[in-house]
PDB file of C-alpha atoms in Angstrom:
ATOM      1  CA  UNK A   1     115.257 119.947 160.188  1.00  0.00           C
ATOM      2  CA  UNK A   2     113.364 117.036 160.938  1.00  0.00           C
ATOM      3  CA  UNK A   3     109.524 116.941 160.746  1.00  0.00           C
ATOM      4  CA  UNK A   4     109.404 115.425 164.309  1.00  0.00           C
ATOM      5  CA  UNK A   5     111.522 118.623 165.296  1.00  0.00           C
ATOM      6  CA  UNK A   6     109.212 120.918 163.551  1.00  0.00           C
ATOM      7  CA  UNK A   7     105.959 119.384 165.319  1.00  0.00           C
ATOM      8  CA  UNK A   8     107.993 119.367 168.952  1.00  0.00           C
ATOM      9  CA  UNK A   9     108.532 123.367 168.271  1.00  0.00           C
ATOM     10  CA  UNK A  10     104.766 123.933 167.007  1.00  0.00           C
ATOM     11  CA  UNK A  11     103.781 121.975 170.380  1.00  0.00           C
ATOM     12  CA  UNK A  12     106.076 124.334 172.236  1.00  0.00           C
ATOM     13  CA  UNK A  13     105.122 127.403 170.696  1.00  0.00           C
ATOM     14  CA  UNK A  14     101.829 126.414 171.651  1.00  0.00           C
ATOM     15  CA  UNK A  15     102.236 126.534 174.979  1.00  0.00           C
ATOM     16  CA  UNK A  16     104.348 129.080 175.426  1.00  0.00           C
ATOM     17  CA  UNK A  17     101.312 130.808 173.758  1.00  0.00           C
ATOM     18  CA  UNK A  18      98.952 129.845 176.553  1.00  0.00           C
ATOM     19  CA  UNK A  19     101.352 132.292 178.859  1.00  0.00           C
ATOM     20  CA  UNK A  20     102.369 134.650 175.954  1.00  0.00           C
ATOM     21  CA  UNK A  21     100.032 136.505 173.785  1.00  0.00           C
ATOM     22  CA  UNK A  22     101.295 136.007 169.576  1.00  0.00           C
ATOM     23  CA  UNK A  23      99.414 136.957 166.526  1.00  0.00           C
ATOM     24  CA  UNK A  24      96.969 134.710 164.386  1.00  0.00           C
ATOM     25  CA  UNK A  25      99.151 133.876 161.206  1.00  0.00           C
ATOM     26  CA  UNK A  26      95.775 134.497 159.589  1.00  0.00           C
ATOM     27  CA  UNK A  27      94.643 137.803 160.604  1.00  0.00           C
ATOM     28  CA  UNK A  28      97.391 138.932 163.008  1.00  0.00           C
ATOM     29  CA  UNK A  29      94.622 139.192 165.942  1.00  0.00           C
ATOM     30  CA  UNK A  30      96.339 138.433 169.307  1.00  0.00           C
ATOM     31  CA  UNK A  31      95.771 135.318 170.432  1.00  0.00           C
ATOM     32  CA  UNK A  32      97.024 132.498 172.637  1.00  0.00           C
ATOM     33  CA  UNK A  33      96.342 129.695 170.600  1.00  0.00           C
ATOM     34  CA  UNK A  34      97.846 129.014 166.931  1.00  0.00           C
ATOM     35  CA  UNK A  35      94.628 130.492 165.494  1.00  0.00           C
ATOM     36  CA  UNK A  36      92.314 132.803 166.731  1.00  0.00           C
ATOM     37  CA  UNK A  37      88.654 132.802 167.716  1.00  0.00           C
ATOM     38  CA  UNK A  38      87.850 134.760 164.667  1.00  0.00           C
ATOM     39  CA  UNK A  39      89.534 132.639 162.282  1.00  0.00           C
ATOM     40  CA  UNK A  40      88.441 129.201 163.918  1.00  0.00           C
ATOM     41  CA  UNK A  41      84.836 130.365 163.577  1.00  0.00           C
ATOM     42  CA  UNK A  42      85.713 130.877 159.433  1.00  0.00           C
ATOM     43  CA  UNK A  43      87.982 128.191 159.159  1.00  0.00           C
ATOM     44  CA  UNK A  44      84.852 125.721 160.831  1.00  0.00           C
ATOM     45  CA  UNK A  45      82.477 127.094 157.813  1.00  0.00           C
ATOM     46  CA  UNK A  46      84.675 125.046 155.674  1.00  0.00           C
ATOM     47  CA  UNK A  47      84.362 121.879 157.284  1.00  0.00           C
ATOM     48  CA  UNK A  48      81.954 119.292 154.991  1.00  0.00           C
ATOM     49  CA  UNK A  49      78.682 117.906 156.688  1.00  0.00           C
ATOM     50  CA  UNK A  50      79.390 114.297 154.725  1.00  0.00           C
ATOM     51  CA  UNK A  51      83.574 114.205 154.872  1.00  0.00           C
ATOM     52  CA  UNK A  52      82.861 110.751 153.251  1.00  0.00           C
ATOM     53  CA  UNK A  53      81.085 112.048 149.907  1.00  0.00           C
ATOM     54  CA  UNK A  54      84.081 111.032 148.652  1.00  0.00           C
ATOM     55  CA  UNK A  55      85.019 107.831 150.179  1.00  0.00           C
ATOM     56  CA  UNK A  56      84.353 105.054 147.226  1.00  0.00           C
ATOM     57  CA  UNK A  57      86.015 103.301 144.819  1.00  0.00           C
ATOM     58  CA  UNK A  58      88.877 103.166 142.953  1.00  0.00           C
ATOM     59  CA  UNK A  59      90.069 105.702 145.684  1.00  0.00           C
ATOM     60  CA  UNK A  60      88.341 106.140 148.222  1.00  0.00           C
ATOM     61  CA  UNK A  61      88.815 109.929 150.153  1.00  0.00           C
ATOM     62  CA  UNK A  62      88.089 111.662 153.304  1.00  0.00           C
ATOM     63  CA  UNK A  63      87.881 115.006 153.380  1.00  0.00           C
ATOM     64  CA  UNK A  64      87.495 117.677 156.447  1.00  0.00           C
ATOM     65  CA  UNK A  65      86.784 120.713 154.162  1.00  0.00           C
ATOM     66  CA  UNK A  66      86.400 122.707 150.873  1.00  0.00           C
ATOM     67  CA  UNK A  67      89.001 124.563 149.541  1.00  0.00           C
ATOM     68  CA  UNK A  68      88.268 128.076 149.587  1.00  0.00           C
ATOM     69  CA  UNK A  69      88.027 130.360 151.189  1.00  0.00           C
ATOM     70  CA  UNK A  70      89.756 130.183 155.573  1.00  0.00           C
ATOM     71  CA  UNK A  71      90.683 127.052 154.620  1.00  0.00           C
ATOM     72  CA  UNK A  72      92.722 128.036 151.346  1.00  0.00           C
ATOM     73  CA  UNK A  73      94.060 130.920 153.044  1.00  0.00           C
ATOM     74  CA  UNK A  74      95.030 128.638 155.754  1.00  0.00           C
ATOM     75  CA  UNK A  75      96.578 126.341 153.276  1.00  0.00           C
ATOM     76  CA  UNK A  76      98.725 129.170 152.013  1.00  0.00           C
ATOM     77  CA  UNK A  77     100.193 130.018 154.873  1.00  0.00           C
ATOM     78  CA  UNK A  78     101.030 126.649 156.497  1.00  0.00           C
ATOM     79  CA  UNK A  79     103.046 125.790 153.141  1.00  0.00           C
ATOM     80  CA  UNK A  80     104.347 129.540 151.714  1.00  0.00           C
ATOM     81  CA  UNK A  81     104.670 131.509 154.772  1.00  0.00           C
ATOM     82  CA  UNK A  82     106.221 129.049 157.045  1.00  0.00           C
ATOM     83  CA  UNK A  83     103.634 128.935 159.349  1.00  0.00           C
ATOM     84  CA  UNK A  84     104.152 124.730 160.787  1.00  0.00           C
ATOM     85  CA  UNK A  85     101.869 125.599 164.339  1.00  0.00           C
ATOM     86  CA  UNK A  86      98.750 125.791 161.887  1.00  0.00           C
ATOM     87  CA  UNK A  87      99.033 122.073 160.992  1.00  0.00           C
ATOM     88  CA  UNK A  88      98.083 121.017 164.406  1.00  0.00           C
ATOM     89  CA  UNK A  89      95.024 122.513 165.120  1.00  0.00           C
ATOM     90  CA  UNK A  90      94.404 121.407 161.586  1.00  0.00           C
ATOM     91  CA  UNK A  91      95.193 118.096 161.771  1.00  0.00           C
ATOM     92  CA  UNK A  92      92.942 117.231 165.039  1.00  0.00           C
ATOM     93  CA  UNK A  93      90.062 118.800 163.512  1.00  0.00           C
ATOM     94  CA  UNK A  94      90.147 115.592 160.462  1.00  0.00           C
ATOM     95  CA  UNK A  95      90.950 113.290 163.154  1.00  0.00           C
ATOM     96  CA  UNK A  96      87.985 114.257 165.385  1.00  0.00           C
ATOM     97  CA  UNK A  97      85.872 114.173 161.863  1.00  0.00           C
ATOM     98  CA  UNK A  98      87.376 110.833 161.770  1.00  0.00           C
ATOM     99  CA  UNK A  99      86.489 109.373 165.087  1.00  0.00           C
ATOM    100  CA  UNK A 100      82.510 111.026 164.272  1.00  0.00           C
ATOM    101  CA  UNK A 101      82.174 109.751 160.299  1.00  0.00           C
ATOM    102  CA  UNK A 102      84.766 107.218 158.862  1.00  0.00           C
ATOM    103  CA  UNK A 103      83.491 104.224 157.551  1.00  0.00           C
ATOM    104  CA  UNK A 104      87.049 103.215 158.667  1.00  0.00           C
ATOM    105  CA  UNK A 105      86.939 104.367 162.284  1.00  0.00           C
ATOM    106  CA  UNK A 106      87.197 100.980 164.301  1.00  0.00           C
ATOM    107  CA  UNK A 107      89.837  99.683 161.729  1.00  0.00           C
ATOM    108  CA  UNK A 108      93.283  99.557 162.197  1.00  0.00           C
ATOM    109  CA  UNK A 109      95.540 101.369 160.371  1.00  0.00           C
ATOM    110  CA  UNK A 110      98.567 102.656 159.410  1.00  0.00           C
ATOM    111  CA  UNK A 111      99.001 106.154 158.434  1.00  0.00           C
ATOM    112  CA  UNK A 112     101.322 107.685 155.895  1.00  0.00           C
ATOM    113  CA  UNK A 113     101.692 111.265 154.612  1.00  0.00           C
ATOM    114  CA  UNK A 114     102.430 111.952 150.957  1.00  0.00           C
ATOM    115  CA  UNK A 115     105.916 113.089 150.891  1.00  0.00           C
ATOM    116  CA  UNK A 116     107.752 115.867 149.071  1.00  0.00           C
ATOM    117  CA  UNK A 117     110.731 115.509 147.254  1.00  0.00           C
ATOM    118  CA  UNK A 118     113.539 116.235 149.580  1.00  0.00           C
ATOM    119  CA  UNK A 119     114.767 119.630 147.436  1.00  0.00           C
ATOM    120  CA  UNK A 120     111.461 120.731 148.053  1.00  0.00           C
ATOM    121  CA  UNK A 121     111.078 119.741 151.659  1.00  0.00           C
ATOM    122  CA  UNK A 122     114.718 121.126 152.315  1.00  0.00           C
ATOM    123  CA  UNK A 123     113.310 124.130 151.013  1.00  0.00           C
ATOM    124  CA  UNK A 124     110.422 124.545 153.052  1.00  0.00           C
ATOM    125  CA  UNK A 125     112.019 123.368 156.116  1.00  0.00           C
ATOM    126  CA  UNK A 126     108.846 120.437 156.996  1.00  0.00           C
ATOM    127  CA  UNK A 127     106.407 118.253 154.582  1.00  0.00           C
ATOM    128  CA  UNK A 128     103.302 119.746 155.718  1.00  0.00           C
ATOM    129  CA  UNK A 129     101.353 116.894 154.582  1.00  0.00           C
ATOM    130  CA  UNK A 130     103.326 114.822 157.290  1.00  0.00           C
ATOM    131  CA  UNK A 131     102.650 117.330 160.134  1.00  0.00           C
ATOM    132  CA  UNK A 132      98.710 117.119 159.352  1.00  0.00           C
ATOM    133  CA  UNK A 133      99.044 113.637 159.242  1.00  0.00           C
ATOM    134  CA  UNK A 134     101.053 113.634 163.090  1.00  0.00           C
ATOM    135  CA  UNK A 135      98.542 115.475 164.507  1.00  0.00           C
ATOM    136  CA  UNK A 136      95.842 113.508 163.231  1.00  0.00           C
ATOM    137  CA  UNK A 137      97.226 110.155 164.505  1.00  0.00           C
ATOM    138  CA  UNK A 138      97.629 111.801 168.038  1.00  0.00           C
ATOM    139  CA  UNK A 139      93.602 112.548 167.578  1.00  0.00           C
ATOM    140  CA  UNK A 140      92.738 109.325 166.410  1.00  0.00           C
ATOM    141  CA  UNK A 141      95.552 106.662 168.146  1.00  0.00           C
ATOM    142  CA  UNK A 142      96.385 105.310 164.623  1.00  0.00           C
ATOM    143  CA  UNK A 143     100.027 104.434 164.016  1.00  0.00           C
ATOM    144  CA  UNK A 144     101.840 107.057 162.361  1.00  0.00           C
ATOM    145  CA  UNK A 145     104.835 106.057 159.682  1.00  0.00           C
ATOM    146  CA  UNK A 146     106.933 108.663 158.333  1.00  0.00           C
ATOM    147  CA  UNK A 147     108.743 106.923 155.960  1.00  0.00           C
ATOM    148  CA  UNK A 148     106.431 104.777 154.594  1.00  0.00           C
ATOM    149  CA  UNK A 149     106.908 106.333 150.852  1.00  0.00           C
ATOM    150  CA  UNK A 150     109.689 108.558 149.339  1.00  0.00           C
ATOM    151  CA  UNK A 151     109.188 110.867 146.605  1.00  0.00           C
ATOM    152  CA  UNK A 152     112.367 110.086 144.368  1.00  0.00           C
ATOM    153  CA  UNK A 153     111.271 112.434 141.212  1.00  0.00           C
ATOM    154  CA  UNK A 154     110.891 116.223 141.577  1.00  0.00           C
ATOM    155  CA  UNK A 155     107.705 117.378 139.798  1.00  0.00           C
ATOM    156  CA  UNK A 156     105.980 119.970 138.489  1.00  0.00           C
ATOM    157  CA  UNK A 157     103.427 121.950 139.827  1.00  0.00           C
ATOM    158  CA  UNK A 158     100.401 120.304 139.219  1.00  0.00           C
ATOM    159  CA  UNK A 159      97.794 123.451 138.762  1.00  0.00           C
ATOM    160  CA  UNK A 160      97.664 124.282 135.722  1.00  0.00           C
ATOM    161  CA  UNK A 161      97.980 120.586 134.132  1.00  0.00           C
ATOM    162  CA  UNK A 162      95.228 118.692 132.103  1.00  0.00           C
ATOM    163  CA  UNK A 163      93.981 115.136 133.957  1.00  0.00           C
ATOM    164  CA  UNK A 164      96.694 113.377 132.189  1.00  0.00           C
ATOM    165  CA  UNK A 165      99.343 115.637 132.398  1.00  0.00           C
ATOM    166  CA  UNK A 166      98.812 115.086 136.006  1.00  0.00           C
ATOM    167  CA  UNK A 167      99.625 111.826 135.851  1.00  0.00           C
ATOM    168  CA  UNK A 168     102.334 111.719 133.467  1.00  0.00           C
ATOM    169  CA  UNK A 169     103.918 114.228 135.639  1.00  0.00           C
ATOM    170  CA  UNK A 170     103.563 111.435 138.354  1.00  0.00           C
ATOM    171  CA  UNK A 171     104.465 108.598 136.739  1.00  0.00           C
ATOM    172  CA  UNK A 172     107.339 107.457 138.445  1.00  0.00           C
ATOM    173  CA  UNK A 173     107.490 109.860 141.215  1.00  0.00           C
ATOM    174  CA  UNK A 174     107.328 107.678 144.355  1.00  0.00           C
ATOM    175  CA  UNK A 175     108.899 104.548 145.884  1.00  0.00           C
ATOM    176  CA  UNK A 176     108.279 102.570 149.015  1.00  0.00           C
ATOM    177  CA  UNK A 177     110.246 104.100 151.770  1.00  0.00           C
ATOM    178  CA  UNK A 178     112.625 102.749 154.180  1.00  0.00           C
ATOM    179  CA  UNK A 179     109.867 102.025 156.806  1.00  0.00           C
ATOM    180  CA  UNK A 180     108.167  99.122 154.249  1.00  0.00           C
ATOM    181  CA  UNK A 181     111.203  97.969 152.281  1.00  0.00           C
ATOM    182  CA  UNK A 182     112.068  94.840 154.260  1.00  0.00           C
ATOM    183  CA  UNK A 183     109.220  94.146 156.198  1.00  0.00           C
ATOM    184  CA  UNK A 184     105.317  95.220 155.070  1.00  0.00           C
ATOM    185  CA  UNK A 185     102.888  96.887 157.527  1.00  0.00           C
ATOM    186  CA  UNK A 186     100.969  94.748 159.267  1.00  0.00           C
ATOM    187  CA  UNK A 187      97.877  96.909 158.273  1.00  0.00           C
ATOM    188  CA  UNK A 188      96.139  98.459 155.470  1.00  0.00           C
ATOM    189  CA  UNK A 189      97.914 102.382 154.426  1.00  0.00           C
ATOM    190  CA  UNK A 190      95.897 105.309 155.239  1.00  0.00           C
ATOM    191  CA  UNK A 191      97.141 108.128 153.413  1.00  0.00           C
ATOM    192  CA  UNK A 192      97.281 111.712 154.082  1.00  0.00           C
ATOM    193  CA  UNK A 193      97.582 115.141 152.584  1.00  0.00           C
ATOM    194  CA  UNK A 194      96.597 118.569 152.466  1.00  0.00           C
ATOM    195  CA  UNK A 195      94.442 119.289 149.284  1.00  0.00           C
ATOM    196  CA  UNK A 196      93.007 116.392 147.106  1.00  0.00           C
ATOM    197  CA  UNK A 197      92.137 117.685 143.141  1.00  0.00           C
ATOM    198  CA  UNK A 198      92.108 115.223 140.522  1.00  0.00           C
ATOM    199  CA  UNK A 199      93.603 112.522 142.505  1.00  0.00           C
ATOM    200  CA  UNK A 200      97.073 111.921 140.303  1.00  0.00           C
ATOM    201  CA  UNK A 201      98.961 112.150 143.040  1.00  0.00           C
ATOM    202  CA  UNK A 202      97.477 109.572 145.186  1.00  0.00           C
ATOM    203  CA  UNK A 203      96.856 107.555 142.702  1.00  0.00           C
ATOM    204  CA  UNK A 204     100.110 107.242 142.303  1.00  0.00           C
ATOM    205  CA  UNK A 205     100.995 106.620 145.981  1.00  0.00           C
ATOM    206  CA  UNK A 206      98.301 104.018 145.963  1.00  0.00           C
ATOM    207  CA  UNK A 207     100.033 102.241 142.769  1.00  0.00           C
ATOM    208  CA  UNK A 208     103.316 102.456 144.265  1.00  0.00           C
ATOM    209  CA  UNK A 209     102.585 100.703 147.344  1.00  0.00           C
ATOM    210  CA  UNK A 210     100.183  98.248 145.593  1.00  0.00           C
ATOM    211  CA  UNK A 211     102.867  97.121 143.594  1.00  0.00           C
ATOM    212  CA  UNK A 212     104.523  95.804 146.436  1.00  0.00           C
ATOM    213  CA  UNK A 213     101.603  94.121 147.647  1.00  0.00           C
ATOM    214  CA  UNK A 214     101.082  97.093 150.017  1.00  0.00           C
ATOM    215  CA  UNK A 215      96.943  97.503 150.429  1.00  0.00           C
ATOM    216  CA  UNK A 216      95.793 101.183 150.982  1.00  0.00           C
ATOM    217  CA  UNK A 217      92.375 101.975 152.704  1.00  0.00           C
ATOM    218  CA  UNK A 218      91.934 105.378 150.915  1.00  0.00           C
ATOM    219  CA  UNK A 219      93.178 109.213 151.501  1.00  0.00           C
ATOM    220  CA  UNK A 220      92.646 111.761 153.804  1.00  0.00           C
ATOM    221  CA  UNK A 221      92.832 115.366 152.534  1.00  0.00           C
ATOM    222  CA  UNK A 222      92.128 118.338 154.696  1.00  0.00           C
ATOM    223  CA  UNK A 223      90.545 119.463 151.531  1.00  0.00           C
ATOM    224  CA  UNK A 224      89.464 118.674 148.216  1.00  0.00           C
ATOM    225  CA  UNK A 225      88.539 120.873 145.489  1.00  0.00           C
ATOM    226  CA  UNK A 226      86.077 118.201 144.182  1.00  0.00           C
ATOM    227  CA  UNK A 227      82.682 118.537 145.101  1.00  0.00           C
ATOM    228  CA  UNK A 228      80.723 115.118 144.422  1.00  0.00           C
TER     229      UNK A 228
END
């Protein structure tokens, strides 16, 4: 199943909701949206006053929150517990941080999520990473590119590894997808995904496309573990 699928049913589901009452993935509350009052509220005392305290070089990020907390819980269950709806609520929230505090606000750009390998995404049914990054290009009217990278290499897990393990484990891992191969983007690559750590993995991203002569602008995480 497609990710374009999975984001048209989440959109559905959502509005059937405004008719139907469901249960907060979170909590289990009733509710008509994909989250509930309760767990907004929480979820919002994640959110960072400066998203940009990590935008500078050699990678520059964005971040909407912390992870801890709502906002790992949320985490959890949008890529464990096949919960897809929570991405969109999600994703506007860093887009509307986006249109308030990015350095990068006016620019042009093109967005790309990180992707998983396809075992995994097969797996898990949707990249979540790419439904975050959907919803925040319908926020923000940047162009959104699915396919801009492929992940060729299946990994592993990266909690647990040292700094370098990280990127050893990464080495490798990505090409430039079918959406870049014969013709580059005519803007700079934003990328997107849903928790930033130690930065292997975009760093990685960022190499891959630079080595085609691909520039990237920086990532945008819906959260980072890092604090300064």
């Amino acid at each position: 199943m497609t990710n374009t699928v999975i984001f048209a049913k989440s959109a559905l589901k959502g509005l059937l909701n405004l008719f139907l009452q469901s249960h907060c993935p979170l909590c289990q509350r009733s509710t008509s949206r994909e989250l509930c009052e309760y767990c907004e509220r929480q979820l919002q005392k994640c959110h960072l006053q400066d998203p940009n305290i990590l935008w500078k070089e050699p990678l520059p990020v964005f971040s909407w929150g912390v992870y801890g907390g709502s906002l790992k819980r949320a985490i959890a269950a949008l890529k464990y517990e096949n919960q897809p709806q929570i991405a969109r609520p999600l994703g506007e929230w860093i887009g509307e941080a986006w249109l308030l505090n990015s350095p990068k606000r006016n620019q042009n750009l093109i967005v790309v999520p990180i992707p998983l390998h396809a075992s995994k995404q097969k797996q898990r049914g949707y990249n979540q990473a790419a439904l975050l990054a959907r919803s925040f290009c319908q926020t923000t009217g940047l162009k959104f590119k699915l396919n801009g990278l492929e992940r060729v290499r299946e990994t592993k897990p990266q909690f647990g590894l040292s700094v370098s393990e990280r990127e050893k484990n990464l080495d490798t891992a990505f090409v430039v997808g079918s959406e870049f191969r014969d013709r580059h983007p005519e803007f700079p690559v934003l990328l997107v995904d849903d928790i930033y750590t130690t930065g292997a993995t975009a760093v990685s991203a960022v190499k891959t496309l630079n080595n085609r002569g691909i520039a990237v602008s920086g990532l945008v995480a819906l959260a980072t573990t890092v604090k300064n």
